[in-house]
């Protein structure tokens, strides 16, 4: 009869014991656990702290008594193994309560000692207000501390799985939470741009995020503790949760001469056998093989630990089973979002010497979780990494609100079976409107990957301002969508007009197409490529992805205000009653259901509905698109309508708008998109009064909701010059022009009665006395109101003017771009 001793319980130890008994009814099986619990749901601990899991008993999967009665396994909790004697094949055990030691011999030994949280030597780290969460006793301690100390403010240090889950649960419990992370992103298994979706969501939910922030020390007072960052910033709170990583509990193995790697992980072979033929090891404590990169690594996850436990039990019972390796498939919930990954991320591929374009490619797709016309559809953003022949999938990352697990598991299964991107597109997956689309997002990832391999499309980088600063950014969305958000210096030609306006684009320049989520921009890219444009790329994920990956610059405080429960809606510290908000009894409240619509559907529905309602009417919109709240805020500002509220209500996003404004200012008219109502002007003159008149006209037209284009050429370029341009190397003629031309709007003179500048000075004084905006203020106002200010590149070359000399925020175009706008206008001026 075999005697098998297992050091450690939970996933690895308890799982191995149960499997051993199912295979061998006669074996003597002893499980030694230094803690008070043998098998518990450690992944559920943060949810018990936050109150999502209400019962403590729900955390326990098995008790020693149940293991004895069900499996005849001798489970000894609070019995710590302190030494392994390989020569005598015995372990020395200490009883935790009494300190008494005794010996137990074994035929086979399984080490499942797991890992422990890191607690580095930082000044002040021994404070009782600094806790780690890893075991049930840790959980009970934190739960008790939260209650007894009346905790209001918490700092979570570390943005991994436990850190993010604690952050979310503590926030849900009503606490003020700061999250401190030493690197530039949370959730290391995903790449930075995908993590940015999480960063935005964390900020939207009211957590203060501190990235690239390391702790220098902790300072404790009588009732508070301060986290002092290397930057000098100090965060004062009631409690600190430390979650900065784990280390393997391998010391007893090392002391026994069992081989470990530089990180302390026990080295095992493919059968999970150590360098001792009678000792196996499983779980967090061991080194595993990276299934994708075929190299050694350490991946502390519960799923692999359970599988390893089964394999070890099989091998002890005479089977010959190998552990093929770990792909690190994982998922976490971060407030509204789920984030999942499998295989290698782009960082790992680059670190291991693979080169993008040569060794691997990447694609992004944004697809709804199920059919868009069925209520409740939410977008999924998928990043897929694969070999340049498509035959190997290196990894995938998905961020979305629902069905993320289903898609990542499908891709992980394909990878485990050595499938290719061609298998992804060929997978036959279940479909009904509540569950998926006829072309599942996984299929779409395969289709898109194949398109890149066959040169139908090429993706740009997500950070185009760094990688493609000189590219033409072609926005193929509808004009109404631009009212919500525009990428700076982009050119707008709606997809439906593109085929007839190709002449406005330069075939020699690199063009990056984009729309809201990437579907229309793919069609635009194909139109361009098939019409002879050679340098065409597709921006991944559209403006939605751009806004989220750049949220810290575009909207650094994106917190979403929740809707209250009493029928009133809180927004920007004001409370409005929707039914009574209008002063006119004739005004109506109209409900608009946009649930299930994919971007830009909700925004276009609002735009069309606003054209049919009366001034002062209330429009209450419900949408399932999580980006809708962000869009409607910007859209209402641009169109002059009053946003009463915008926020999240369960799984819905609700906005309440009043047509028109409470302020006394001109109301833009929402015109049908096929009506030419644009205003264009060529600013040829460099005279102060003429430039001033052009900007007065431009701002007036913009205030009426009209698209305005100002094309500055020759002498008019002087108005756009910087007062203090940087030093630029020029030839003699260019220097002469630079010397003679006025340096910016403040140096322009009058066309008549200038009198050596005296007339100009007199006019500016009168403008100040009469509270007339200065030319400089008018220029800023025009930019803020969406006026397109273009500089003629041909004129710049002739006049010897460079981009560095002109003010920020303008476009550099040829005459074709201006003429395209002129065709869409009903007023064209030459000034």
PDB file of C-alpha atoms in Angstrom, residues 422-542:
ATOM      1  CA  UNK A 422      -7.741  30.492 -40.772  1.00  0.00           C
ATOM      2  CA  UNK A 423      -9.323  28.174 -38.207  1.00  0.00           C
ATOM      3  CA  UNK A 424     -10.732  31.182 -36.344  1.00  0.00           C
ATOM      4  CA  UNK A 425     -12.543  32.380 -39.429  1.00  0.00           C
ATOM      5  CA  UNK A 426     -13.802  28.871 -40.178  1.00  0.00           C
ATOM      6  CA  UNK A 427     -15.138  28.079 -36.696  1.00  0.00           C
ATOM      7  CA  UNK A 428     -18.837  27.232 -36.721  1.00  0.00           C
ATOM      8  CA  UNK A 429     -20.168  28.870 -33.574  1.00  0.00           C
ATOM      9  CA  UNK A 430     -23.670  29.011 -32.121  1.00  0.00           C
ATOM     10  CA  UNK A 431     -25.797  31.953 -33.161  1.00  0.00           C
ATOM     11  CA  UNK A 432     -29.056  33.517 -32.057  1.00  0.00           C
ATOM     12  CA  UNK A 433     -29.605  37.269 -31.660  1.00  0.00           C
ATOM     13  CA  UNK A 434     -29.426  37.273 -27.822  1.00  0.00           C
ATOM     14  CA  UNK A 435     -26.074  35.445 -27.847  1.00  0.00           C
ATOM     15  CA  UNK A 436     -23.988  36.349 -30.859  1.00  0.00           C
ATOM     16  CA  UNK A 437     -23.987  37.477 -34.480  1.00  0.00           C
ATOM     17  CA  UNK A 438     -23.969  35.372 -37.617  1.00  0.00           C
ATOM     18  CA  UNK A 439     -20.330  36.432 -37.913  1.00  0.00           C
ATOM     19  CA  UNK A 440     -19.114  35.956 -34.364  1.00  0.00           C
ATOM     20  CA  UNK A 441     -16.455  38.403 -33.090  1.00  0.00           C
ATOM     21  CA  UNK A 442     -13.989  35.507 -33.091  1.00  0.00           C
ATOM     22  CA  UNK A 443     -14.759  34.864 -36.774  1.00  0.00           C
ATOM     23  CA  UNK A 444     -14.337  38.575 -37.447  1.00  0.00           C
ATOM     24  CA  UNK A 445     -10.896  38.487 -35.835  1.00  0.00           C
ATOM     25  CA  UNK A 446      -9.992  35.670 -38.196  1.00  0.00           C
ATOM     26  CA  UNK A 447     -11.386  37.502 -41.231  1.00  0.00           C
ATOM     27  CA  UNK A 448      -9.496  40.668 -40.342  1.00  0.00           C
ATOM     28  CA  UNK A 449      -6.254  38.783 -39.745  1.00  0.00           C
ATOM     29  CA  UNK A 450      -6.599  37.139 -43.149  1.00  0.00           C
ATOM     30  CA  UNK A 451      -7.226  40.542 -44.749  1.00  0.00           C
ATOM     31  CA  UNK A 452      -3.900  41.796 -43.424  1.00  0.00           C
ATOM     32  CA  UNK A 453      -2.075  38.720 -44.722  1.00  0.00           C
ATOM     33  CA  UNK A 454      -3.552  39.144 -48.197  1.00  0.00           C
ATOM     34  CA  UNK A 455      -2.746  42.881 -48.217  1.00  0.00           C
ATOM     35  CA  UNK A 456      -6.383  43.942 -48.343  1.00  0.00           C
ATOM     36  CA  UNK A 457      -5.744  46.230 -45.402  1.00  0.00           C
ATOM     37  CA  UNK A 458      -2.953  47.363 -43.118  1.00  0.00           C
ATOM     38  CA  UNK A 459      -3.433  48.727 -39.625  1.00  0.00           C
ATOM     39  CA  UNK A 460      -1.731  51.829 -38.345  1.00  0.00           C
ATOM     40  CA  UNK A 461      -0.388  52.003 -34.814  1.00  0.00           C
ATOM     41  CA  UNK A 462      -2.827  53.218 -32.161  1.00  0.00           C
ATOM     42  CA  UNK A 463      -0.506  56.094 -31.182  1.00  0.00           C
ATOM     43  CA  UNK A 464      -0.410  57.713 -34.615  1.00  0.00           C
ATOM     44  CA  UNK A 465       0.774  61.048 -33.288  1.00  0.00           C
ATOM     45  CA  UNK A 466       4.097  59.337 -32.543  1.00  0.00           C
ATOM     46  CA  UNK A 467       4.326  56.787 -35.343  1.00  0.00           C
ATOM     47  CA  UNK A 468       2.622  58.605 -38.238  1.00  0.00           C
ATOM     48  CA  UNK A 469       2.831  62.348 -37.522  1.00  0.00           C
ATOM     49  CA  UNK A 470       2.741  63.373 -41.207  1.00  0.00           C
ATOM     50  CA  UNK A 471      -0.085  61.098 -42.329  1.00  0.00           C
ATOM     51  CA  UNK A 472      -3.407  62.463 -43.593  1.00  0.00           C
ATOM     52  CA  UNK A 473      -6.103  61.404 -41.118  1.00  0.00           C
ATOM     53  CA  UNK A 474      -9.240  60.715 -43.142  1.00  0.00           C
ATOM     54  CA  UNK A 475     -12.414  60.741 -41.056  1.00  0.00           C
ATOM     55  CA  UNK A 476     -15.255  59.026 -42.954  1.00  0.00           C
ATOM     56  CA  UNK A 477     -17.961  59.617 -40.334  1.00  0.00           C
ATOM     57  CA  UNK A 478     -21.053  61.734 -40.873  1.00  0.00           C
ATOM     58  CA  UNK A 479     -20.979  65.461 -39.975  1.00  0.00           C
ATOM     59  CA  UNK A 480     -23.315  64.912 -37.012  1.00  0.00           C
ATOM     60  CA  UNK A 481     -20.755  62.594 -35.442  1.00  0.00           C
ATOM     61  CA  UNK A 482     -18.065  65.256 -35.651  1.00  0.00           C
ATOM     62  CA  UNK A 483     -20.132  67.330 -33.256  1.00  0.00           C
ATOM     63  CA  UNK A 484     -19.278  64.766 -30.571  1.00  0.00           C
ATOM     64  CA  UNK A 485     -15.570  64.360 -31.262  1.00  0.00           C
ATOM     65  CA  UNK A 486     -12.965  65.149 -33.895  1.00  0.00           C
ATOM     66  CA  UNK A 487      -9.349  64.086 -34.087  1.00  0.00           C
ATOM     67  CA  UNK A 488      -7.259  67.200 -34.443  1.00  0.00           C
ATOM     68  CA  UNK A 489      -6.126  68.067 -37.986  1.00  0.00           C
ATOM     69  CA  UNK A 490      -8.198  65.303 -39.566  1.00  0.00           C
ATOM     70  CA  UNK A 491      -9.980  65.624 -42.923  1.00  0.00           C
ATOM     71  CA  UNK A 492     -13.662  64.696 -43.034  1.00  0.00           C
ATOM     72  CA  UNK A 493     -15.136  63.068 -46.144  1.00  0.00           C
ATOM     73  CA  UNK A 494     -18.180  60.902 -45.255  1.00  0.00           C
ATOM     74  CA  UNK A 495     -17.961  57.390 -46.670  1.00  0.00           C
ATOM     75  CA  UNK A 496     -20.963  57.975 -48.922  1.00  0.00           C
ATOM     76  CA  UNK A 497     -19.173  60.910 -50.581  1.00  0.00           C
ATOM     77  CA  UNK A 498     -15.687  59.434 -50.782  1.00  0.00           C
ATOM     78  CA  UNK A 499     -15.860  57.876 -54.231  1.00  0.00           C
ATOM     79  CA  UNK A 500     -16.789  61.258 -55.745  1.00  0.00           C
ATOM     80  CA  UNK A 501     -14.216  63.261 -53.797  1.00  0.00           C
ATOM     81  CA  UNK A 502     -11.059  61.225 -54.301  1.00  0.00           C
ATOM     82  CA  UNK A 503      -9.455  64.125 -56.145  1.00  0.00           C
ATOM     83  CA  UNK A 504      -9.239  66.025 -52.865  1.00  0.00           C
ATOM     84  CA  UNK A 505      -6.699  63.535 -51.545  1.00  0.00           C
ATOM     85  CA  UNK A 506      -3.019  63.279 -52.450  1.00  0.00           C
ATOM     86  CA  UNK A 507      -2.135  59.787 -53.695  1.00  0.00           C
ATOM     87  CA  UNK A 508       1.493  60.294 -52.727  1.00  0.00           C
ATOM     88  CA  UNK A 509       0.748  60.864 -49.059  1.00  0.00           C
ATOM     89  CA  UNK A 510       0.131  58.278 -46.373  1.00  0.00           C
ATOM     90  CA  UNK A 511      -3.579  58.196 -45.523  1.00  0.00           C
ATOM     91  CA  UNK A 512      -5.025  56.698 -42.341  1.00  0.00           C
ATOM     92  CA  UNK A 513      -8.771  56.107 -42.447  1.00  0.00           C
ATOM     93  CA  UNK A 514     -10.954  56.022 -39.367  1.00  0.00           C
ATOM     94  CA  UNK A 515     -14.605  56.062 -38.351  1.00  0.00           C
ATOM     95  CA  UNK A 516     -16.356  55.323 -35.051  1.00  0.00           C
ATOM     96  CA  UNK A 517     -15.360  51.665 -34.574  1.00  0.00           C
ATOM     97  CA  UNK A 518     -13.533  50.654 -37.761  1.00  0.00           C
ATOM     98  CA  UNK A 519     -16.148  49.168 -40.104  1.00  0.00           C
ATOM     99  CA  UNK A 520     -16.731  52.164 -42.393  1.00  0.00           C
ATOM    100  CA  UNK A 521     -13.047  53.049 -42.360  1.00  0.00           C
ATOM    101  CA  UNK A 522     -12.197  49.562 -43.658  1.00  0.00           C
ATOM    102  CA  UNK A 523     -14.558  50.122 -46.581  1.00  0.00           C
ATOM    103  CA  UNK A 524     -12.966  53.540 -47.125  1.00  0.00           C
ATOM    104  CA  UNK A 525      -9.487  52.008 -47.145  1.00  0.00           C
ATOM    105  CA  UNK A 526     -10.579  49.501 -49.782  1.00  0.00           C
ATOM    106  CA  UNK A 527     -12.011  52.312 -51.945  1.00  0.00           C
ATOM    107  CA  UNK A 528      -8.728  54.196 -51.765  1.00  0.00           C
ATOM    108  CA  UNK A 529      -6.554  51.161 -52.434  1.00  0.00           C
ATOM    109  CA  UNK A 530      -8.652  50.110 -55.418  1.00  0.00           C
ATOM    110  CA  UNK A 531      -8.355  53.619 -56.841  1.00  0.00           C
ATOM    111  CA  UNK A 532      -4.595  53.754 -56.868  1.00  0.00           C
ATOM    112  CA  UNK A 533      -3.730  55.051 -53.396  1.00  0.00           C
ATOM    113  CA  UNK A 534      -0.621  53.179 -52.322  1.00  0.00           C
ATOM    114  CA  UNK A 535      -0.056  54.308 -48.724  1.00  0.00           C
ATOM    115  CA  UNK A 536      -3.326  53.516 -46.972  1.00  0.00           C
ATOM    116  CA  UNK A 537      -3.715  52.300 -43.411  1.00  0.00           C
ATOM    117  CA  UNK A 538      -6.674  51.688 -41.141  1.00  0.00           C
ATOM    118  CA  UNK A 539      -6.797  53.156 -37.636  1.00  0.00           C
ATOM    119  CA  UNK A 540      -7.640  50.340 -35.186  1.00  0.00           C
ATOM    120  CA  UNK A 541     -10.956  50.541 -33.415  1.00  0.00           C
ATOM    121  CA  UNK A 542     -11.934  53.990 -34.690  1.00  0.00           C
TER     122      UNK A 542
END
